[in-house]
GROMACS .gro file of C-alpha atoms in nm:
model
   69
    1UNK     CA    1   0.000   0.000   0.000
    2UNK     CA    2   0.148   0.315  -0.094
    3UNK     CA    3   0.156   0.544   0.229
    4UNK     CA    4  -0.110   0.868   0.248
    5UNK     CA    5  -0.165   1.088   0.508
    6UNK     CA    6  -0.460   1.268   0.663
    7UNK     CA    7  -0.467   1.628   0.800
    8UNK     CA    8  -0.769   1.835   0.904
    9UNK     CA    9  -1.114   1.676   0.953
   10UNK     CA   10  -1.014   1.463   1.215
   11UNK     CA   11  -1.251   1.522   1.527
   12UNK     CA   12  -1.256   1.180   1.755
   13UNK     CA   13  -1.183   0.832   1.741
   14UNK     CA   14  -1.436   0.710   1.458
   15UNK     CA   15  -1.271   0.966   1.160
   16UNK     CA   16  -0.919   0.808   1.306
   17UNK     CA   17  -1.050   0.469   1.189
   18UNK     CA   18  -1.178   0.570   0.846
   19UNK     CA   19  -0.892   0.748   0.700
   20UNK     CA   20  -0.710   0.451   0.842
   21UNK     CA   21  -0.984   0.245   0.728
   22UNK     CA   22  -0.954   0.410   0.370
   23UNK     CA   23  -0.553   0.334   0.373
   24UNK     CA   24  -0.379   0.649   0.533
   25UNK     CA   25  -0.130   0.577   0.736
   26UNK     CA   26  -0.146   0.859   0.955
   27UNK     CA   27  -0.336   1.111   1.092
   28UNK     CA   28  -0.309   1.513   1.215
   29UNK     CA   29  -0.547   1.640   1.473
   30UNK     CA   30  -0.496   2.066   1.410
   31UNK     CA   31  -0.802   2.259   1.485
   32UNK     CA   32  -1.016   2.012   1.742
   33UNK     CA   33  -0.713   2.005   1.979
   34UNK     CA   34  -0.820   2.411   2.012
   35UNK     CA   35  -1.164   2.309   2.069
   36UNK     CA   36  -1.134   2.019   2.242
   37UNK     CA   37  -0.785   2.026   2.428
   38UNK     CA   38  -0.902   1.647   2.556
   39UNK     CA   39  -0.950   1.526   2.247
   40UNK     CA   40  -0.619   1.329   2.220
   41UNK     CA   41  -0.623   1.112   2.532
   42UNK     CA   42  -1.009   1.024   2.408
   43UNK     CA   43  -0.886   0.894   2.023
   44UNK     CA   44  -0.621   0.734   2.202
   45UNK     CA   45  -0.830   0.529   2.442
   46UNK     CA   46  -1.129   0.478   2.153
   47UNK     CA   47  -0.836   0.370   1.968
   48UNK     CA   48  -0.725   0.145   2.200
   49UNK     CA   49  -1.114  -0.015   2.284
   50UNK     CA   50  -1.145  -0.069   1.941
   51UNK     CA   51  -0.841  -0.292   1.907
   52UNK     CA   52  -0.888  -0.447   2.184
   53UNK     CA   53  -1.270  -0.528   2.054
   54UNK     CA   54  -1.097  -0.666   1.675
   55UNK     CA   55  -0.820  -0.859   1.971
   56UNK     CA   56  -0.558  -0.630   1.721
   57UNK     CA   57  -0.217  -0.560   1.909
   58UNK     CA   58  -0.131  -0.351   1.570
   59UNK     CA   59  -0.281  -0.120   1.354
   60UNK     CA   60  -0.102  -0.254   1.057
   61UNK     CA   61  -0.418  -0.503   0.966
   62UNK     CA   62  -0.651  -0.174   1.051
   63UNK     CA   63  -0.486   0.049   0.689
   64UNK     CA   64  -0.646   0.032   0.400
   65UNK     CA   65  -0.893  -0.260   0.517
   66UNK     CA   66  -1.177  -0.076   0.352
   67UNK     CA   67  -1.045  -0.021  -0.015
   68UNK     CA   68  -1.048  -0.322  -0.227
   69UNK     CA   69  -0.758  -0.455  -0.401
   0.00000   0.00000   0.00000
């Protein structure tokens, strides 16, 4: 997968997963960190819940799952 990268839009956990989703392989939080100062220790532990859920110890298997091949 050829690596892309994601900045501005991001607001909380579930955009995170999409643009990883979607096969970005990372993310920038700009603005929301002004308007929610919180808002990385919350994507961090969504991010963590949800890979716990999938029993993921990686994000690897997480990039570009939605896009077909």
């Amino acid at each position: 997968f050829p690596s892309h990268d994601r900045v501005g839009g991001i607001e909380n956990t579930e955009d995170v997963l999409a643009f990883l989703m979607a096969g970005c392989s990372a993310v920038q939080i700009g603005t929301q960190a002004f308007r929610q100062p919180w808002v990385f220790p919350s994507v961090t532990k969504g991010l963590q819940a949800y890979m716990q859920l999938e029993g993921l110890n990686t994000l690897q298997p997480i990039i570009g799952c939605a896009v077909p091949r």
